[in-house]
Amino acid sequence: MKLQNSGKLIAAITGLFALGNAFAAPTVTRLNPPSALFTYADATPPYISRFLPAQRFDLQATIQADAGKTITSVVFKVNGSPVTAAVGASAITSIGGDKFSATIRGYSNSTAGVKTLVVEATQSDSLVATGTGNFEIASITLNAGRKAKNIIWLIGDGTGIAHRTAARIVSKGASLGKSNDPLAMDTLPVTGIVTTHSLNSIVTDSAPGAHCYSTGNKANNGQEGVFPDDTTDKWDNPRIEHMGSYLARTQGKWLGIVTTADVEDATPAAFAVSTQDRGAGTGICDMYLDEAVLNHNLRVLMGGGRKWFLPLDGSAGAGSGRVNSSTATGGDYVVPADVQAGWSVPAGSVDPNRNLIADFQTAGFYYAPDLAGLNAMTGSETKLLGLFNSGHMDVSYDKIAYRRSSTVASGSLIATYPNQPLLEEMTDKALTVLSKNANGFVMMIEGASIDKQAHNMDTERWVHDAIEFDKAVAKCIAFQASNPDTLIIVTADHECAGINIIGGSTVTDAALQGTAVGSLKGIVGTYDNAKFPAYTIAGDGYPTTMDVDYRMIIGYAGNSDRYETWRSSPSYNVSPQARNTTTGYLVTGQQPGTGVQSAVHTASDIPLSAGGRGAAAFTGVFDNTDAFFKAMQAAIGGSK
Amino acid sequence: MNLKSLSFVLPVILLTGLGLLMLAGKDVAAVAHNRDSDAASTADAPPVVPYEDSSSVALKFEEIFVMPAGPKGLEYTTKARALAGKRVALTGFMLRNDNIDPAIFFFCETQRAYNEREEGLADSLPPSMVQVILPVKKNSAPAWRQEKLTLYGTLELGPRQEQSGRVSHVRLHCDVVTDAATGVPLELRKPVALQLGRAIPIPSDLGSLPSSTTPPPFFNPRRNSNSTTHHPDKL
């Protein structure tokens, strides 16, 4: 290249850079609520974000400023009208990398219809960035029918259609082509099919899988009560008002949360807490008291997870799980000033030595550490806290074995917490407390270990917990019979493990135990050879044994490696790769990596059954967020 | 190099690499054991003998906390308190998790499943789970082993917040790891680079929504699934 041409090239490049600078401009890279209009320039339905009339939610935008510049003002406009924030309920925050997050907290809109949301952000050099999205305010029809005074969500975590079928085969039996009896959930008159995708994946985890029922909106995996943002702070995400808060504020209802999991776990927390980290244990449990008791009328909280409620200094005994914010995971919470102002919530604090049990008691809660504690209730209690295990509660398979014969399963915490209630017993007490409110209640009851033991591919334990879950459903159906203005919704958050019933054993249990490892695959009877496995139910309502002759055989499509014997495991929560290594044969899984220890969630649709006031709407195939609006139609507008 | 020779050389390189990877992935202890076996025939190699430690006291997991628990926190047993600061022997299994820490692993009575991605710190792990602290070995970390182990070291009690976010209640400052069945000392620490079985931790925020810079109406990734031009820049 000649020198003169090189000079021209350099000049051209310099010119291009100059041109680039001239066109540099701030850009809006995120706009909340999420919308297809902003992300895909698609203004057509389905609208990603929908809200009830007057349901509160945050407006948020992330703006990428030019290098060295700042964002000096941000205006959000809904249908062309600027939104005015309440005093202190807005902020523009530098979040690094010349990015800024702008928020208006606690916005609401009472007029039904699709709204266009525009954000205009002005940079320090007066350049303006804009972004356009939309959201919908749902229409609630005022029907002549009665309203649902009480709403009960029963969530069998991970419970797909096959989990239900398996529970029915074991607990009710089938013969001559028909089920001998229905499950309690089968008796609910309306059934629908629910799609479960989360905001960022076709496969949801339990946080957005429950958040959708509590808020009517989508969330990213791992997040609950919030939309995603671009900050690392777990507690500053754009919030959406939960059903509990909305119904407490507008109708004076009470909220109950009952689970067999750690109460900090995703499903229970998604009904009352707002965080981008489902694992933020200490802060989540603090929020139950600081925010949910205050603003959601939370009156019942039961499950495991006592470790989060004990002070770290050991003053109430050892076993605390409380942490402060010095770790990478930063478990405790402090919310920014604009959240405090917009949502009328306290700031929170980093308090690893908080005695949260004592604080709940000070707030008027009756505390039950075990079944005896529940049974000692006088009946006059109006607030109930039950913490029955340090982490997740033990499963019904092991709880029942202990009740029957004092058998303590290896690996369980039964010896430490021997008197843990069953889900139906917890449900009973929760209904007693919540039904005291003349304005009604909303309650979430979760059968958590259907999912957890499906992950673990421990067939007997998840089937047993599905039966336990159905007994809780039966309690609610009995309650509804005497309280007809009650809506019962039985569903799941997602399917877990790709479970299906692939047949029945062709041999007796004695023969199965005597079968050589190399021949175990041969006992799987399919089609005609599956026949009708028969289980016997004991007086306590649970199977006398899961190891019957000619037993039901389960397959897993979302599996990791496991060793299969087709028999129950005497030990709880043993890794599928470590369980039965000498007595079972290796079934290789599809999950990547040898470190993967368990089966996974799937994107399969899930069944939903409903009964009671407003249940007729829960039919067809619909999105999980639709279930929220159907329930709220029943609560606000009444049934047809 | 022409294409023909490349087609010959490439597979050779790949196969060689694969072989090296497989060799690297082999259990270092197993390799060491084979070397020991080979060396046993020579006069120079020391014999592999079980570890003996008469100064340690055997402690069982169920002897750490009083059972059953009371209505609030757990209490250490008299035996556990008496052994705090002293040398103990503890038999159990390593917990398999994603944490690659140069010194620390978790130790339980049974071979537990721990679905870290799904459960985080809301788990079914027992409070008696012991946090084991090994001396740091450069560029190495404790590698999970399936077999039952007996550990020897100094017992430490009391709640302590760890950098992982977990609170530990029982810690063992361990200097000797043995195979519980044979008593033969083992080396748990392997180079991190060779720990091919580790699952890759997944962050809690799985990222952004897909979007496109291509303007409508010519392309709409929400409606045209055959597109290959997704760019996650608008959320």
Coordinates of N, CA and C in Angstrom, one line a residue, chain A residues 110-245:
Chain A
S110 N -56.0 1.1 37.8 CA -57.3 0.5 38.0 C -58.1 0.3 36.8
T111 N -57.7 0.7 35.7 CA -58.5 0.7 34.4 C -58.0 -0.5 33.6
A112 N -58.9 -1.4 33.3 CA -58.6 -2.6 32.5 C -58.2 -2.2 31.1
G113 N -57.3 -3.0 30.5 CA -56.9 -2.8 29.1 C -55.4 -2.9 29.0
V114 N -54.9 -3.0 27.7 CA -53.5 -3.0 27.5 C -52.9 -1.6 27.5
K115 N -51.8 -1.4 28.3 CA -51.2 -0.1 28.4 C -49.8 -0.1 27.8
T116 N -49.5 1.0 27.1 CA -48.2 1.2 26.6 C -47.3 1.9 27.6
L117 N -46.2 1.3 27.9 CA -45.3 1.9 28.8 C -44.1 2.4 28.1
V118 N -43.8 3.7 28.2 CA -42.6 4.3 27.6 C -41.7 4.8 28.7
V119 N -40.4 4.6 28.6 CA -39.5 5.2 29.5 C -38.6 6.1 28.7
E120 N -38.4 7.3 29.2 CA -37.5 8.3 28.6 C -36.4 8.7 29.6
A121 N -35.2 8.4 29.3 CA -34.1 8.6 30.2 C -33.1 9.7 29.6
T122 N -32.9 10.7 30.3 CA -32.1 11.8 29.8 C -30.7 11.7 30.4
Q123 N -29.7 11.8 29.5 CA -28.3 11.7 29.9 C -27.7 13.1 30.2
S124 N -26.6 13.1 30.9 CA -26.1 14.4 31.4 C -25.7 15.3 30.2
D125 N -25.6 14.8 29.0 CA -25.3 15.7 27.9 C -26.6 16.0 27.1
S126 N -27.8 15.7 27.8 CA -29.1 15.9 27.2 C -29.6 14.9 26.2
L127 N -28.7 14.0 25.8 CA -29.2 12.9 24.9 C -30.3 12.1 25.7
V128 N -31.3 11.6 24.9 CA -32.4 10.9 25.5 C -32.5 9.5 25.0
A129 N -32.6 8.5 25.9 CA -32.9 7.1 25.5 C -34.3 6.8 25.8
T130 N -34.9 6.1 24.9 CA -36.3 5.7 25.1 C -36.5 4.2 24.9
G131 N -37.5 3.7 25.6 CA -37.8 2.3 25.4 C -39.3 2.2 25.5
T132 N -39.9 1.2 24.8 CA -41.4 1.1 24.8 C -41.7 -0.4 25.1
G133 N -42.6 -0.6 26.0 CA -43.1 -1.9 26.3 C -44.6 -1.8 26.5
N134 N -45.2 -2.9 27.1 CA -46.6 -2.8 27.4 C -46.9 -3.8 28.6
F135 N -48.1 -3.6 29.1 CA -48.6 -4.6 30.1 C -50.1 -4.5 30.0
E136 N -50.8 -5.4 30.7 CA -52.2 -5.5 30.6 C -52.8 -5.4 32.1
I137 N -53.8 -4.6 32.2 CA -54.6 -4.7 33.4 C -55.8 -5.5 33.1
A138 N -55.9 -6.6 33.8 CA -57.0 -7.6 33.6 C -58.3 -7.1 33.9
S139 N -59.3 -7.6 33.2 CA -60.7 -7.1 33.4 C -61.3 -8.1 34.4
I140 N -61.9 -7.6 35.5 CA -62.6 -8.5 36.4 C -64.1 -8.3 36.2
T141 N -64.8 -9.3 35.9 CA -66.2 -9.2 35.7 C -67.0 -9.3 37.0
L142 N -67.9 -8.4 37.2 CA -68.7 -8.5 38.4 C -69.9 -9.4 38.1
N143 N -69.8 -10.6 38.6 CA -70.9 -11.6 38.3 C -71.9 -11.6 39.4
A144 N -73.0 -12.2 39.1 CA -74.1 -12.2 40.1 C -73.9 -13.3 41.1
G145 N -73.0 -14.2 40.8 CA -72.7 -15.4 41.7 C -71.9 -14.9 42.9
R146 N -71.9 -15.8 43.9 CA -71.2 -15.5 45.1 C -69.7 -15.5 44.9
K147 N -69.0 -14.7 45.8 CA -67.5 -14.7 45.7 C -66.9 -15.8 46.5
A148 N -65.7 -16.1 46.1 CA -64.9 -17.1 46.8 C -64.3 -16.4 48.1
K149 N -64.8 -16.7 49.2 CA -64.3 -16.1 50.4 C -63.0 -16.6 50.8
N150 N -62.8 -17.9 50.7 CA -61.6 -18.6 51.0 C -61.0 -19.2 49.7
I151 N -59.7 -19.1 49.6 CA -59.0 -19.7 48.4 C -57.9 -20.6 49.0
I152 N -57.9 -21.9 48.6 CA -56.9 -22.8 49.0 C -56.1 -23.3 47.8
W153 N -54.9 -23.0 47.7 CA -54.0 -23.6 46.7 C -53.3 -24.8 47.3
L154 N -53.5 -25.9 46.7 CA -52.8 -27.1 47.1 C -51.8 -27.4 46.0
I155 N -50.5 -27.3 46.3 CA -49.4 -27.5 45.3 C -48.7 -28.8 45.7
G156 N -48.8 -29.8 44.8 CA -48.0 -31.0 44.9 C -46.7 -30.6 44.1
D157 N -45.7 -30.3 44.8 CA -44.5 -29.9 44.1 C -44.0 -31.0 43.2
G158 N -43.8 -30.6 42.0 CA -43.3 -31.6 41.0 C -44.3 -32.6 40.5
T159 N -45.6 -32.4 40.9 CA -46.6 -33.5 40.6 C -47.2 -33.4 39.2
G160 N -46.7 -34.2 38.4 CA -47.3 -34.3 37.0 C -48.4 -35.3 37.1
I161 N -48.9 -35.7 35.9 CA -50.0 -36.6 35.8 C -49.6 -38.0 36.3
A162 N -48.4 -38.4 36.1 CA -48.0 -39.8 36.5 C -47.9 -39.9 38.0
H163 N -47.5 -38.8 38.6 CA -47.4 -38.8 40.1 C -48.8 -39.1 40.7
R164 N -49.8 -38.4 40.1 CA -51.2 -38.6 40.5 C -51.6 -40.1 40.3
T165 N -51.4 -40.5 39.1 CA -51.8 -41.9 38.7 C -51.1 -42.9 39.7
A166 N -49.9 -42.7 40.0 CA -49.1 -43.7 40.8 C -49.8 -43.7 42.2
A167 N -50.1 -42.5 42.7 CA -50.7 -42.4 44.1 C -52.0 -43.1 44.1
R168 N -52.8 -43.0 43.0 CA -54.1 -43.6 42.9 C -53.9 -45.1 42.8
I169 N -53.0 -45.6 42.0 CA -52.8 -47.1 41.9 C -52.5 -47.6 43.3
V170 N -51.6 -47.0 44.0 CA -51.1 -47.5 45.3 C -52.2 -47.4 46.4
S171 N -52.8 -46.2 46.5 CA -53.7 -46.0 47.6 C -55.1 -46.4 47.4
K172 N -55.5 -46.5 46.1 CA -56.9 -46.9 45.8 C -57.0 -48.2 45.0
G173 N -56.0 -48.6 44.3 CA -56.0 -49.8 43.5 C -56.8 -49.7 42.2
A174 N -56.5 -50.6 41.3 CA -57.2 -50.7 40.0 C -57.4 -52.1 39.7
S175 N -58.6 -52.4 39.1 CA -58.8 -53.8 38.7 C -59.8 -53.8 37.5
L176 N -59.8 -54.8 36.7 CA -60.7 -54.9 35.6 C -60.8 -53.7 34.7
G177 N -59.7 -53.0 34.6 CA -59.7 -51.8 33.7 C -60.1 -50.5 34.4
K178 N -60.5 -50.5 35.7 CA -60.9 -49.3 36.3 C -60.2 -49.1 37.6
S179 N -60.0 -47.8 38.0 CA -59.6 -47.5 39.3 C -60.7 -47.9 40.3
N180 N -60.3 -48.5 41.4 CA -61.3 -48.9 42.4 C -61.9 -47.8 43.0
D181 N -61.2 -46.7 43.3 CA -61.7 -45.5 43.9 C -60.9 -44.3 43.4
P182 N -61.5 -43.1 43.4 CA -60.7 -42.0 43.0 C -59.9 -41.4 44.2
L183 N -58.8 -40.7 43.9 CA -58.2 -39.9 44.9 C -59.1 -38.8 45.3
A184 N -58.8 -38.2 46.4 CA -59.7 -37.0 46.8 C -59.6 -35.9 45.8
M185 N -58.4 -35.7 45.2 CA -58.2 -34.6 44.2 C -59.0 -35.0 42.9
D186 N -59.2 -36.3 42.7 CA -60.0 -36.7 41.5 C -61.4 -36.3 41.6
T187 N -61.9 -36.2 42.9 CA -63.3 -35.9 43.0 C -63.7 -34.4 42.8
L188 N -62.7 -33.6 42.7 CA -63.0 -32.2 42.3 C -63.5 -32.1 40.9
P189 N -64.6 -31.3 40.7 CA -65.3 -31.5 39.5 C -64.7 -30.9 38.2
V190 N -63.7 -30.0 38.4 CA -63.2 -29.3 37.2 C -61.7 -29.6 37.0
T191 N -61.3 -29.9 35.8 CA -59.9 -30.2 35.6 C -59.4 -29.4 34.4
G192 N -58.2 -29.0 34.5 CA -57.5 -28.3 33.4 C -56.1 -28.7 33.3
I193 N -55.5 -28.2 32.2 CA -54.0 -28.5 31.9 C -53.3 -27.2 32.0
V194 N -52.2 -27.2 32.7 CA -51.5 -25.9 32.9 C -50.1 -26.0 32.3
T195 N -49.7 -24.9 31.6 CA -48.3 -24.8 31.0 C -47.5 -24.1 32.1
T196 N -46.2 -24.4 32.1 CA -45.4 -24.0 33.3 C -44.1 -23.2 33.0
H197 N -43.9 -22.8 31.8 CA -42.6 -22.2 31.5 C -42.4 -20.9 32.4
S198 N -41.1 -20.7 32.7 CA -40.7 -19.5 33.4 C -40.3 -18.4 32.5
L199 N -40.0 -17.3 33.0 CA -39.7 -16.1 32.1 C -38.5 -16.4 31.3
N200 N -37.5 -17.2 31.8 CA -36.3 -17.3 31.1 C -36.0 -18.8 30.6
S201 N -36.9 -19.7 30.7 CA -36.7 -21.0 30.3 C -38.0 -21.8 30.1
I202 N -37.9 -22.8 29.2 CA -39.1 -23.6 29.1 C -39.3 -24.5 30.3
V203 N -38.1 -24.7 31.0 CA -38.2 -25.6 32.2 C -38.1 -24.7 33.5
T204 N -39.1 -24.6 34.3 CA -39.1 -23.8 35.4 C -38.5 -24.5 36.6
D205 N -38.1 -23.7 37.6 CA -37.8 -24.3 38.9 C -39.0 -23.8 39.8
S206 N -38.9 -24.2 41.1 CA -40.0 -24.0 41.9 C -40.3 -22.6 42.3
A207 N -39.4 -21.7 42.2 CA -39.6 -20.3 42.5 C -40.6 -19.6 41.6
P208 N -40.3 -19.5 40.3 CA -41.3 -19.0 39.4 C -42.6 -19.9 39.2
G209 N -42.4 -21.2 39.5 CA -43.5 -22.1 39.4 C -44.5 -21.9 40.5
A210 N -44.2 -21.2 41.6 CA -45.2 -20.8 42.6 C -45.5 -19.3 42.5
H211 N -44.5 -18.5 42.2 CA -44.7 -17.1 42.0 C -45.8 -16.7 41.1
C212 N -46.0 -17.5 40.1 CA -47.0 -17.3 39.1 C -48.4 -17.3 39.7
Y213 N -48.6 -18.2 40.7 CA -49.9 -18.4 41.3 C -50.1 -17.2 42.3
S214 N -49.1 -16.7 42.9 CA -49.2 -15.7 43.9 C -49.2 -14.3 43.3
T215 N -48.7 -14.1 42.1 CA -48.6 -12.7 41.6 C -49.3 -12.6 40.2
G216 N -49.6 -13.7 39.5 CA -50.1 -13.6 38.2 C -49.1 -13.3 37.1
N217 N -47.8 -13.4 37.5 CA -46.8 -13.0 36.5 C -45.7 -14.0 36.4
K218 N -44.8 -13.9 35.4 CA -43.7 -14.7 35.2 C -42.5 -14.2 35.9
A219 N -41.6 -15.1 36.3 CA -40.3 -14.8 36.9 C -39.2 -15.6 36.3
N220 N -38.0 -15.1 36.5 CA -36.9 -15.9 36.1 C -36.7 -17.1 37.1
N221 N -36.1 -18.2 36.7 CA -35.8 -19.2 37.6 C -34.9 -18.7 38.8
G222 N -35.2 -19.2 39.9 CA -34.5 -18.8 41.1 C -35.1 -17.6 41.8
Q223 N -36.1 -16.9 41.2 CA -36.6 -15.6 41.7 C -38.0 -15.7 42.1
E224 N -38.4 -15.0 43.1 CA -39.8 -15.1 43.6 C -40.3 -13.7 44.0
G225 N -41.5 -13.3 43.5 CA -42.1 -12.0 43.9 C -41.5 -10.8 43.2
V226 N -40.6 -11.1 42.2 CA -39.9 -10.0 41.5 C -39.7 -10.3 40.0
F227 N -39.5 -9.2 39.3 CA -39.0 -9.3 38.0 C -37.4 -9.2 38.0
P228 N -36.8 -9.8 37.0 CA -35.3 -9.7 37.0 C -34.8 -8.2 36.7
D229 N -33.7 -8.0 37.3 CA -33.0 -6.7 37.0 C -31.5 -6.9 36.7
D230 N -30.8 -5.8 36.8 CA -29.3 -5.9 36.4 C -28.4 -5.6 37.6
T231 N -29.0 -5.6 38.8 CA -28.1 -5.4 39.9 C -27.8 -6.7 40.6
T232 N -26.8 -6.7 41.4 CA -26.4 -7.9 42.2 C -27.2 -7.9 43.5
D233 N -27.8 -6.8 43.9 CA -28.6 -6.8 45.2 C -29.8 -7.7 45.1
K234 N -29.9 -8.6 46.0 CA -31.0 -9.6 46.0 C -32.4 -9.0 46.3
W235 N -32.4 -7.8 46.9 CA -33.6 -7.3 47.5 C -34.1 -6.0 46.9
D236 N -33.5 -5.6 45.8 CA -33.9 -4.4 45.2 C -34.7 -4.6 43.8
N237 N -35.0 -5.8 43.5 CA -35.6 -6.1 42.2 C -37.0 -5.5 42.1
P238 N -37.5 -5.2 40.9 CA -38.9 -4.7 40.8 C -39.9 -5.8 41.4
R239 N -40.7 -5.3 42.2 CA -41.7 -6.2 42.9 C -43.0 -6.3 42.2
I240 N -43.7 -7.3 42.5 CA -45.1 -7.5 42.1 C -45.9 -7.8 43.4
E241 N -47.0 -7.2 43.6 CA -47.8 -7.5 44.8 C -48.3 -8.9 44.8
H242 N -48.1 -9.5 45.9 CA -48.6 -10.9 46.1 C -50.1 -10.9 46.3
M243 N -50.7 -12.1 46.0 CA -52.1 -12.3 46.3 C -52.5 -12.0 47.7
G244 N -51.6 -12.5 48.6 CA -51.9 -12.3 50.0 C -52.0 -10.9 50.4
S245 N -51.0 -10.1 50.0 CA -51.1 -8.7 50.3 C -52.3 -8.0 49.7

